[in-house]
Amino acid sequence: QVQLVESGGGLVQAGGSLRLSCATSGRTFSSYTMGCMGWFRQAPGKEREFVAVISRSGVDTFYADSVKGRFTVSRDNAKDMMYLQMDALKPEDTAVYYCAVRLYGMSYKPREYDYWGQGTQVTVSS
């Protein structure tokens, strides 16, 4: 099994930056090299939506159009950590952010991910 814990959320003004962290653990996650790790977010009254994904190898990344050029996903395999660097934040980015693990393949669909963290709140004021 895989466990995930997000941190780094908070309150920032529009145009500011935050870096979210996701600590992972579990033998299953470490064993599957063909899977990926993703970031998702859910705003009040909205469905959970894809933000970014990175392959287990760390070579391949993909971003939602709404965050492309502003957000950067990365990972540190030595520390079993994944990060989401968020720059030029907008009020529209306000949401609860979740990290997730998919054991096989790449995907931007929430229902295709196998494990989820508890979420961390990001609030961007204008």
CSV table of N, CA, C and O in Angstrom, one decimal:
chain,number,residue,atom,x,y,z
A,1,GLN,N,0.8,-1.2,0.0
A,1,GLN,CA,0.0,0.0,0.0
A,1,GLN,C,0.9,1.2,0.0
A,1,GLN,O,2.1,1.2,0.3
A,2,VAL,N,0.3,2.4,-0.3
A,2,VAL,CA,1.0,3.7,-0.4
A,2,VAL,C,0.3,4.7,0.5
A,2,VAL,O,-0.9,4.8,0.5
A,3,GLN,N,1.1,5.4,1.2
A,3,GLN,CA,0.6,6.5,2.1
A,3,GLN,C,1.1,7.8,1.6
A,3,GLN,O,2.3,7.9,1.2
A,4,LEU,N,0.3,8.9,1.6
A,4,LEU,CA,0.7,10.2,1.1
A,4,LEU,C,0.2,11.3,2.1
A,4,LEU,O,-0.9,11.2,2.6
A,5,VAL,N,1.1,12.2,2.3
A,5,VAL,CA,0.8,13.3,3.2
A,5,VAL,C,1.2,14.6,2.6
A,5,VAL,O,2.4,14.9,2.3
A,6,GLU,N,0.3,15.5,2.3
A,6,GLU,CA,0.6,16.8,1.7
A,6,GLU,C,0.9,17.9,2.8
A,6,GLU,O,0.4,17.8,3.9
A,7,SER,N,1.6,18.9,2.4
A,7,SER,CA,1.9,20.0,3.3
A,7,SER,C,2.3,21.2,2.4
A,7,SER,O,2.6,21.1,1.2
A,8,GLY,N,2.3,22.4,3.0
A,8,GLY,CA,2.8,23.6,2.3
A,8,GLY,C,1.7,24.6,1.9
A,8,GLY,O,2.0,25.6,1.4
A,9,GLY,N,0.5,24.2,2.1
A,9,GLY,CA,-0.6,25.1,1.7
A,9,GLY,C,-0.7,26.3,2.6
A,9,GLY,O,0.0,26.4,3.7
A,10,GLY,N,-1.5,27.3,2.2
A,10,GLY,CA,-1.6,28.5,3.0
A,10,GLY,C,-2.3,29.6,2.3
A,10,GLY,O,-2.9,29.4,1.3
A,11,LEU,N,-2.2,30.9,2.8
A,11,LEU,CA,-2.8,32.0,2.3
A,11,LEU,C,-1.8,33.0,1.7
A,11,LEU,O,-0.8,33.3,2.3
A,12,VAL,N,-2.0,33.3,0.4
A,12,VAL,CA,-1.1,34.2,-0.3
A,12,VAL,C,-1.8,35.2,-1.2
A,12,VAL,O,-3.0,34.9,-1.5
A,13,GLN,N,-1.2,36.3,-1.5
A,13,GLN,CA,-1.8,37.3,-2.4
A,13,GLN,C,-1.6,36.9,-3.8
A,13,GLN,O,-0.7,36.2,-4.2
A,14,ALA,N,-2.5,37.4,-4.7
A,14,ALA,CA,-2.4,37.1,-6.1
A,14,ALA,C,-1.0,37.5,-6.6
A,14,ALA,O,-0.5,38.6,-6.2
A,15,GLY,N,-0.4,36.7,-7.4
A,15,GLY,CA,1.0,36.9,-7.9
A,15,GLY,C,2.0,36.3,-7.1
A,15,GLY,O,3.2,36.3,-7.5
A,16,GLY,N,1.7,35.8,-5.9
A,16,GLY,CA,2.7,35.2,-5.0
A,16,GLY,C,2.9,33.7,-5.4
A,16,GLY,O,2.4,33.2,-6.4
A,17,SER,N,3.7,33.1,-4.5
A,17,SER,CA,4.1,31.7,-4.8
A,17,SER,C,4.0,30.8,-3.6
A,17,SER,O,4.0,31.3,-2.4
A,18,LEU,N,3.8,29.5,-3.8
A,18,LEU,CA,3.8,28.5,-2.8
A,18,LEU,C,4.4,27.3,-3.3
A,18,LEU,O,4.3,27.0,-4.5
A,19,ARG,N,5.0,26.5,-2.4
A,19,ARG,CA,5.5,25.2,-2.8
A,19,ARG,C,4.8,24.1,-2.0
A,19,ARG,O,5.0,24.1,-0.8
A,20,LEU,N,4.1,23.2,-2.6
A,20,LEU,CA,3.5,22.1,-1.9
A,20,LEU,C,4.4,20.9,-1.9
A,20,LEU,O,5.1,20.7,-2.9
A,21,SER,N,4.3,20.1,-0.8
A,21,SER,CA,5.1,18.9,-0.7
A,21,SER,C,4.2,17.7,-0.5
A,21,SER,O,3.1,17.9,0.1
A,22,CYS,N,4.6,16.6,-1.0
A,22,CYS,CA,3.9,15.3,-0.8
A,22,CYS,C,4.9,14.3,-0.4
A,22,CYS,O,5.7,13.9,-1.2
A,23,ALA,N,4.8,13.8,0.9
A,23,ALA,CA,5.6,12.8,1.4
A,23,ALA,C,5.0,11.4,1.1
A,23,ALA,O,3.8,11.2,1.4
A,24,THR,N,5.7,10.5,0.5
A,24,THR,CA,5.1,9.2,0.2
A,24,THR,C,5.9,8.1,0.9
A,24,THR,O,7.1,8.2,1.2
A,25,SER,N,5.2,7.0,1.1
A,25,SER,CA,5.8,5.8,1.7
A,25,SER,C,5.1,4.5,1.2
A,25,SER,O,3.9,4.6,0.8
A,26,GLY,N,5.7,3.4,1.3
A,26,GLY,CA,5.1,2.1,0.9
A,26,GLY,C,5.9,1.4,-0.1
A,26,GLY,O,6.4,1.9,-1.0
A,27,ARG,N,6.0,0.1,0.2
A,27,ARG,CA,6.7,-0.8,-0.7
A,27,ARG,C,6.2,-0.9,-2.1
A,27,ARG,O,6.9,-0.9,-3.1
A,28,THR,N,4.8,-0.9,-2.2
A,28,THR,CA,4.2,-1.0,-3.5
A,28,THR,C,4.5,0.2,-4.4
A,28,THR,O,4.9,0.0,-5.6
A,29,PHE,N,4.5,1.4,-3.9
A,29,PHE,CA,4.9,2.6,-4.7
A,29,PHE,C,6.3,2.5,-5.2
A,29,PHE,O,6.6,2.8,-6.3
A,30,SER,N,7.2,2.1,-4.3
A,30,SER,CA,8.6,2.0,-4.7
A,30,SER,C,8.9,0.9,-5.7
A,30,SER,O,9.8,1.0,-6.5
A,31,SER,N,8.0,-0.1,-5.8
A,31,SER,CA,8.3,-1.3,-6.6
A,31,SER,C,7.8,-1.0,-8.1
A,31,SER,O,8.4,-1.5,-9.0
A,32,TYR,N,6.8,-0.2,-8.3
A,32,TYR,CA,6.2,0.0,-9.6
A,32,TYR,C,6.8,1.2,-10.3
A,32,TYR,O,6.5,2.4,-10.0
A,33,THR,N,7.7,0.9,-11.3
A,33,THR,CA,8.4,2.0,-12.0
A,33,THR,C,7.6,2.6,-13.2
A,33,THR,O,8.0,3.5,-13.8
A,34,MET,N,6.5,1.9,-13.5
A,34,MET,CA,5.7,2.3,-14.7
A,34,MET,C,4.5,3.2,-14.3
A,34,MET,O,3.7,3.6,-15.2
A,35,GLY,N,4.4,3.6,-13.1
A,35,GLY,CA,3.3,4.4,-12.7
A,35,GLY,C,3.6,5.9,-12.7
A,35,GLY,O,4.5,6.4,-13.3
A,36,CYS,N,2.8,6.7,-11.9
A,36,CYS,CA,3.0,8.1,-11.9
A,36,CYS,C,2.5,8.7,-10.6
A,36,CYS,O,1.8,8.0,-9.8
A,37,MET,N,2.8,10.0,-10.4
A,37,MET,CA,2.3,10.7,-9.2
A,37,MET,C,1.7,12.0,-9.7
A,37,MET,O,2.2,12.7,-10.6
A,38,GLY,N,0.5,12.4,-9.2
A,38,GLY,CA,-0.2,13.5,-9.7
A,38,GLY,C,-0.7,14.5,-8.7
A,38,GLY,O,-0.8,14.1,-7.5
A,39,TRP,N,-1.0,15.7,-9.1
A,39,TRP,CA,-1.6,16.7,-8.2
A,39,TRP,C,-3.0,17.1,-8.8
A,39,TRP,O,-3.1,17.3,-10.0
A,40,PHE,N,-3.9,17.1,-7.9
A,40,PHE,CA,-5.3,17.5,-8.2
A,40,PHE,C,-5.8,18.6,-7.3
A,40,PHE,O,-5.2,18.8,-6.2
A,41,ARG,N,-6.9,19.3,-7.6
A,41,ARG,CA,-7.4,20.3,-6.8
A,41,ARG,C,-8.9,20.3,-6.9
A,41,ARG,O,-9.5,19.9,-7.9
A,42,GLN,N,-9.6,20.7,-5.8
A,42,GLN,CA,-11.0,20.8,-5.8
A,42,GLN,C,-11.4,22.1,-5.1
A,42,GLN,O,-11.2,22.3,-3.9
A,43,ALA,N,-12.1,23.0,-5.8
A,43,ALA,CA,-12.6,24.3,-5.3
A,43,ALA,C,-14.0,24.1,-4.8
A,43,ALA,O,-14.7,23.2,-5.2
A,44,PRO,N,-14.5,25.0,-3.9
A,44,PRO,CA,-15.9,24.9,-3.4
A,44,PRO,C,-16.9,24.9,-4.6
A,44,PRO,O,-16.8,25.7,-5.5
A,45,GLY,N,-17.8,23.9,-4.5
A,45,GLY,CA,-18.8,23.8,-5.5
A,45,GLY,C,-18.3,23.2,-6.9
A,45,GLY,O,-19.1,23.1,-7.8
A,46,LYS,N,-17.1,22.8,-7.0
A,46,LYS,CA,-16.5,22.2,-8.2
A,46,LYS,C,-16.1,20.8,-8.0
A,46,LYS,O,-15.9,20.3,-6.9
A,47,GLU,N,-16.0,20.1,-9.2
A,47,GLU,CA,-15.5,18.7,-9.1
A,47,GLU,C,-13.9,18.7,-9.1
A,47,GLU,O,-13.3,19.7,-9.4
A,48,ARG,N,-13.4,17.6,-8.6
A,48,ARG,CA,-11.9,17.5,-8.5
A,48,ARG,C,-11.4,17.5,-9.9
A,48,ARG,O,-11.8,16.8,-10.8
A,49,GLU,N,-10.3,18.3,-10.1
A,49,GLU,CA,-9.7,18.5,-11.4
A,49,GLU,C,-8.2,18.2,-11.4
A,49,GLU,O,-7.5,18.5,-10.4
A,50,PHE,N,-7.7,17.8,-12.6
A,50,PHE,CA,-6.3,17.5,-12.8
A,50,PHE,C,-5.5,18.8,-12.8
A,50,PHE,O,-5.9,19.8,-13.3
A,51,VAL,N,-4.3,18.8,-12.2
A,51,VAL,CA,-3.4,19.9,-12.2
A,51,VAL,C,-2.1,19.5,-12.9
A,51,VAL,O,-1.7,20.2,-13.8
A,52,ALA,N,-1.4,18.5,-12.4
A,52,ALA,CA,-0.1,18.1,-13.0
A,52,ALA,C,0.2,16.6,-12.7
A,52,ALA,O,-0.3,16.1,-11.7
A,53,VAL,N,1.1,16.0,-13.5
A,53,VAL,CA,1.5,14.6,-13.3
A,53,VAL,C,2.9,14.5,-13.6
A,53,VAL,O,3.4,15.1,-14.6
A,54,ILE,N,3.6,13.6,-12.9
A,54,ILE,CA,5.0,13.2,-13.2
A,54,ILE,C,5.1,11.7,-13.2
A,54,ILE,O,4.6,11.1,-12.3
A,55,SER,N,5.9,11.2,-14.1
A,55,SER,CA,6.1,9.8,-14.2
A,55,SER,C,7.0,9.3,-13.0
A,55,SER,O,7.7,10.1,-12.5
A,56,ARG,N,7.0,8.0,-12.7
A,56,ARG,CA,7.8,7.5,-11.7
A,56,ARG,C,9.3,7.7,-12.0
A,56,ARG,O,10.1,7.9,-11.1
A,57,SER,N,9.6,7.7,-13.3
A,57,SER,CA,11.0,7.9,-13.7
A,57,SER,C,11.4,9.4,-13.6
A,57,SER,O,12.6,9.7,-13.5
A,58,GLY,N,10.4,10.3,-13.5
A,58,GLY,CA,10.7,11.7,-13.4
A,58,GLY,C,11.0,12.4,-14.7
A,58,GLY,O,11.2,13.6,-14.7
A,59,VAL,N,11.0,11.6,-15.8
A,59,VAL,CA,11.3,12.2,-17.1
A,59,VAL,C,10.1,12.9,-17.7
A,59,VAL,O,10.3,14.0,-18.3
A,60,ASP,N,8.9,12.3,-17.6
A,60,ASP,CA,7.7,12.9,-18.3
A,60,ASP,C,6.8,13.6,-17.3
A,60,ASP,O,6.5,13.2,-16.2
A,61,THR,N,6.4,14.8,-17.8
A,61,THR,CA,5.4,15.6,-17.0
A,61,THR,C,4.3,16.1,-17.9
A,61,THR,O,4.5,16.3,-19.1
A,62,PHE,N,3.2,16.4,-17.3
A,62,PHE,CA,2.0,17.0,-18.1
A,62,PHE,C,1.3,17.9,-17.2
A,62,PHE,O,1.1,17.6,-16.0
A,63,TYR,N,0.8,19.0,-17.7
A,63,TYR,CA,0.1,20.0,-17.0
A,63,TYR,C,-1.3,20.4,-17.6
A,63,TYR,O,-1.5,20.3,-18.8
A,64,ALA,N,-2.2,20.7,-16.7
A,64,ALA,CA,-3.5,21.3,-17.2
A,64,ALA,C,-3.2,22.6,-17.8
A,64,ALA,O,-2.3,23.4,-17.4
A,65,ASP,N,-4.0,23.0,-18.8
A,65,ASP,CA,-3.8,24.2,-19.5
A,65,ASP,C,-3.9,25.4,-18.6
A,65,ASP,O,-3.2,26.5,-18.8
A,66,SER,N,-4.7,25.3,-17.6
A,66,SER,CA,-4.9,26.5,-16.7
A,66,SER,C,-3.7,26.8,-15.8
A,66,SER,O,-3.6,27.9,-15.3
A,67,VAL,N,-2.8,25.9,-15.7
A,67,VAL,CA,-1.6,26.1,-14.8
A,67,VAL,C,-0.3,26.0,-15.6
A,67,VAL,O,0.8,26.3,-15.0
A,68,LYS,N,-0.3,25.7,-16.8
A,68,LYS,CA,0.9,25.5,-17.7
A,68,LYS,C,1.6,26.8,-17.7
A,68,LYS,O,1.1,27.9,-18.0
A,69,GLY,N,2.9,26.8,-17.4
A,69,GLY,CA,3.8,28.0,-17.4
A,69,GLY,C,3.9,28.6,-16.1
A,69,GLY,O,4.7,29.5,-15.9
A,70,ARG,N,3.0,28.2,-15.2
A,70,ARG,CA,3.0,28.8,-13.8
A,70,ARG,C,3.4,27.8,-12.7
A,70,ARG,O,4.0,28.1,-11.7
A,71,PHE,N,3.0,26.5,-12.9
A,71,PHE,CA,3.2,25.5,-11.9
A,71,PHE,C,4.3,24.5,-12.5
A,71,PHE,O,4.4,24.3,-13.7
A,72,THR,N,5.1,24.0,-11.6
A,72,THR,CA,6.1,23.0,-11.9
A,72,THR,C,6.1,21.8,-10.9
A,72,THR,O,6.2,22.0,-9.7
A,73,VAL,N,5.9,20.6,-11.5
A,73,VAL,CA,5.9,19.4,-10.6
A,73,VAL,C,7.3,18.8,-10.7
A,73,VAL,O,7.9,18.7,-11.8
A,74,SER,N,7.8,18.3,-9.6
A,74,SER,CA,9.1,17.6,-9.5
A,74,SER,C,9.0,16.6,-8.4
A,74,SER,O,8.1,16.5,-7.7
A,75,ARG,N,10.1,15.8,-8.4
A,75,ARG,CA,10.2,14.7,-7.4
A,75,ARG,C,11.6,14.5,-7.0
A,75,ARG,O,12.5,14.8,-7.7
A,76,ASP,N,11.8,14.0,-5.7
A,76,ASP,CA,13.1,13.7,-5.2
A,76,ASP,C,13.0,12.3,-4.7
A,76,ASP,O,12.5,12.0,-3.6
A,77,ASN,N,13.4,11.4,-5.5
A,77,ASN,CA,13.2,9.9,-5.2
A,77,ASN,C,14.0,9.5,-4.0
A,77,ASN,O,13.6,8.6,-3.3
A,78,ALA,N,15.1,10.2,-3.8
A,78,ALA,CA,16.0,9.8,-2.6
A,78,ALA,C,15.2,10.1,-1.3
A,78,ALA,O,15.5,9.4,-0.3
A,79,LYS,N,14.3,11.0,-1.3
A,79,LYS,CA,13.5,11.4,-0.1
A,79,LYS,C,12.1,10.9,-0.2
A,79,LYS,O,11.3,11.2,0.7
A,80,ASP,N,11.7,10.2,-1.3
A,80,ASP,CA,10.3,9.8,-1.5
A,80,ASP,C,9.4,11.0,-1.4
A,80,ASP,O,8.3,10.9,-0.8
A,81,MET,N,9.7,12.1,-2.1
A,81,MET,CA,8.9,13.3,-2.0
A,81,MET,C,8.5,13.8,-3.4
A,81,MET,O,9.3,13.6,-4.4
A,82,MET,N,7.4,14.4,-3.5
A,82,MET,CA,6.9,15.1,-4.7
A,82,MET,C,6.6,16.5,-4.4
A,82,MET,O,6.1,16.8,-3.3
A,83,TYR,N,6.8,17.4,-5.3
A,83,TYR,CA,6.6,18.8,-5.1
A,83,TYR,C,5.8,19.5,-6.2
A,83,TYR,O,5.8,19.0,-7.3
A,84,LEU,N,5.1,20.5,-5.8
A,84,LEU,CA,4.4,21.4,-6.8
A,84,LEU,C,4.7,22.8,-6.5
A,84,LEU,O,4.3,23.4,-5.5
A,85,GLN,N,5.6,23.4,-7.3
A,85,GLN,CA,6.0,24.8,-7.2
A,85,GLN,C,4.9,25.6,-8.0
A,85,GLN,O,4.7,25.4,-9.2
A,86,MET,N,4.2,26.5,-7.2
A,86,MET,CA,3.2,27.3,-7.8
A,86,MET,C,3.6,28.8,-7.8
A,86,MET,O,3.8,29.4,-6.7
A,87,ASP,N,3.7,29.4,-9.0
A,87,ASP,CA,4.1,30.8,-9.1
A,87,ASP,C,3.0,31.5,-9.8
A,87,ASP,O,2.1,30.9,-10.5
A,88,ALA,N,3.0,32.8,-9.7
A,88,ALA,CA,2.0,33.7,-10.3
A,88,ALA,C,0.6,33.2,-10.0
A,88,ALA,O,-0.2,33.1,-10.9
A,89,LEU,N,0.4,33.0,-8.7
A,89,LEU,CA,-0.9,32.5,-8.3
A,89,LEU,C,-2.1,33.4,-8.6
A,89,LEU,O,-1.9,34.7,-8.4
A,90,LYS,N,-3.2,32.9,-8.9
A,90,LYS,CA,-4.4,33.6,-9.2
A,90,LYS,C,-5.5,33.3,-8.2
A,90,LYS,O,-5.5,32.1,-7.6
A,91,PRO,N,-6.5,34.1,-7.9
A,91,PRO,CA,-7.6,33.7,-7.0
A,91,PRO,C,-8.3,32.5,-7.5
A,91,PRO,O,-8.8,31.7,-6.7
A,92,GLU,N,-8.3,32.2,-8.8
A,92,GLU,CA,-8.9,31.1,-9.4
A,92,GLU,C,-8.2,29.8,-9.0
A,92,GLU,O,-8.7,28.7,-9.2
A,93,ASP,N,-7.0,29.9,-8.5
A,93,ASP,CA,-6.2,28.7,-8.0
A,93,ASP,C,-6.6,28.2,-6.6
A,93,ASP,O,-6.2,27.2,-6.1
A,94,THR,N,-7.5,29.0,-5.9
A,94,THR,CA,-7.9,28.7,-4.6
A,94,THR,C,-8.7,27.3,-4.6
A,94,THR,O,-9.6,27.2,-5.3
A,95,ALA,N,-8.2,26.4,-3.8
A,95,ALA,CA,-8.8,25.1,-3.7
A,95,ALA,C,-8.0,24.2,-2.7
A,95,ALA,O,-7.0,24.6,-2.2
A,96,VAL,N,-8.6,23.1,-2.4
A,96,VAL,CA,-7.9,22.0,-1.7
A,96,VAL,C,-7.0,21.2,-2.7
A,96,VAL,O,-7.6,20.7,-3.6
A,97,TYR,N,-5.8,21.1,-2.4
A,97,TYR,CA,-4.9,20.4,-3.3
A,97,TYR,C,-4.5,19.0,-2.8
A,97,TYR,O,-4.2,18.9,-1.6
A,98,TYR,N,-4.6,18.0,-3.6
A,98,TYR,CA,-4.4,16.6,-3.3
A,98,TYR,C,-3.2,16.1,-4.1
A,98,TYR,O,-3.1,16.3,-5.3
A,99,CYS,N,-2.4,15.3,-3.5
A,99,CYS,CA,-1.4,14.4,-4.3
A,99,CYS,C,-2.0,13.0,-4.3
A,99,CYS,O,-2.7,12.6,-3.5
A,100,ALA,N,-1.6,12.3,-5.4
A,100,ALA,CA,-2.2,11.0,-5.6
A,100,ALA,C,-1.1,10.1,-6.4
A,100,ALA,O,-0.2,10.6,-7.0
A,101,VAL,N,-1.3,8.8,-6.3
A,101,VAL,CA,-0.5,7.9,-6.9
A,101,VAL,C,-1.3,6.9,-7.8
A,101,VAL,O,-2.3,6.4,-7.4
A,102,ARG,N,-0.8,6.7,-9.0
A,102,ARG,CA,-1.4,5.7,-10.0
A,102,ARG,C,-0.3,4.7,-10.2
A,102,ARG,O,0.8,5.0,-10.5
A,103,LEU,N,-0.6,3.4,-10.0
A,103,LEU,CA,0.4,2.4,-10.0
A,103,LEU,C,0.9,2.0,-11.4
A,103,LEU,O,2.0,1.7,-11.5
A,104,TYR,N,0.0,2.2,-12.4
A,104,TYR,CA,0.4,1.8,-13.8
A,104,TYR,C,0.0,2.9,-14.8
A,104,TYR,O,-1.2,3.3,-14.8
A,105,GLY,N,1.0,3.4,-15.6
A,105,GLY,CA,0.7,4.3,-16.6
A,105,GLY,C,0.5,5.7,-16.2
A,105,GLY,O,0.5,6.1,-15.0
A,106,MET,N,0.3,6.6,-17.2
A,106,MET,CA,0.1,8.0,-17.0
A,106,MET,C,-1.4,8.3,-17.2
A,106,MET,O,-2.1,7.8,-18.1
A,107,SER,N,-2.0,9.3,-16.3
A,107,SER,CA,-3.4,9.6,-16.5
A,107,SER,C,-3.6,11.0,-15.8
A,107,SER,O,-2.9,11.4,-14.9
A,108,TYR,N,-4.7,11.7,-16.3
A,108,TYR,CA,-5.1,12.9,-15.8
A,108,TYR,C,-6.5,12.8,-15.2
A,108,TYR,O,-7.1,13.8,-14.8
A,109,LYS,N,-7.0,11.6,-15.1
A,109,LYS,CA,-8.4,11.3,-14.6
A,109,LYS,C,-8.3,10.9,-13.1
A,109,LYS,O,-7.6,9.9,-12.8
A,110,PRO,N,-9.0,11.6,-12.2
A,110,PRO,CA,-8.9,11.3,-10.8
A,110,PRO,C,-9.3,9.8,-10.5
A,110,PRO,O,-8.7,9.2,-9.6
A,111,ARG,N,-10.3,9.3,-11.2
A,111,ARG,CA,-10.8,8.0,-10.9
A,111,ARG,C,-9.8,6.9,-11.3
A,111,ARG,O,-10.0,5.7,-11.0
A,112,GLU,N,-8.8,7.2,-12.0
A,112,GLU,CA,-7.8,6.2,-12.4
A,112,GLU,C,-6.6,6.2,-11.5
A,112,GLU,O,-5.6,5.5,-11.7
A,113,TYR,N,-6.6,7.0,-10.4
A,113,TYR,CA,-5.5,7.0,-9.4
A,113,TYR,C,-5.9,6.1,-8.2
A,113,TYR,O,-7.1,6.0,-7.8
A,114,ASP,N,-4.9,5.4,-7.6
A,114,ASP,CA,-5.1,4.4,-6.7
A,114,ASP,C,-5.1,4.8,-5.2
A,114,ASP,O,-5.7,4.3,-4.3
A,115,TYR,N,-4.2,5.9,-4.9
A,115,TYR,CA,-4.1,6.3,-3.6
A,115,TYR,C,-4.1,7.8,-3.5
A,115,TYR,O,-3.6,8.5,-4.4
A,116,TRP,N,-4.6,8.4,-2.4
A,116,TRP,CA,-4.7,9.8,-2.2
A,116,TRP,C,-4.3,10.3,-0.9
A,116,TRP,O,-4.4,9.6,0.1
A,117,GLY,N,-3.8,11.5,-0.8
A,117,GLY,CA,-3.5,12.2,0.4
A,117,GLY,C,-4.7,12.9,1.0
A,117,GLY,O,-5.8,12.8,0.4
A,118,GLN,N,-4.6,13.5,2.1
A,118,GLN,CA,-5.7,14.1,2.8
A,118,GLN,C,-6.0,15.5,2.3
A,118,GLN,O,-7.1,16.1,2.6
A,119,GLY,N,-5.1,16.2,1.5
A,119,GLY,CA,-5.4,17.5,1.0
A,119,GLY,C,-4.8,18.6,1.8
A,119,GLY,O,-4.6,18.5,3.0
A,120,THR,N,-4.4,19.7,1.2
A,120,THR,CA,-4.0,20.9,1.9
A,120,THR,C,-4.6,22.1,1.2
A,120,THR,O,-4.7,22.2,0.0
A,121,GLN,N,-5.0,23.1,2.0
A,121,GLN,CA,-5.8,24.2,1.5
A,121,GLN,C,-4.8,25.3,1.0
A,121,GLN,O,-3.9,25.7,1.6
A,122,VAL,N,-5.2,25.8,-0.2
A,122,VAL,CA,-4.5,26.9,-0.8
A,122,VAL,C,-5.5,28.0,-1.1
A,122,VAL,O,-6.5,27.8,-1.8
A,123,THR,N,-5.2,29.2,-0.5
A,123,THR,CA,-6.1,30.3,-0.7
A,123,THR,C,-5.4,31.5,-1.3
A,123,THR,O,-4.4,31.9,-0.7
A,124,VAL,N,-5.8,32.0,-2.4
A,124,VAL,CA,-5.2,33.1,-3.0
A,124,VAL,C,-6.1,34.3,-3.0
A,124,VAL,O,-7.2,34.3,-3.6
A,125,SER,N,-5.7,35.4,-2.4
A,125,SER,CA,-6.5,36.6,-2.2
A,125,SER,C,-6.2,37.6,-3.3
A,125,SER,O,-5.1,37.6,-3.9
A,126,SER,N,-7.1,38.5,-3.7
A,126,SER,CA,-6.9,39.5,-4.7
A,126,SER,C,-6.6,40.8,-4.1
A,126,SER,O,-6.2,41.7,-4.8
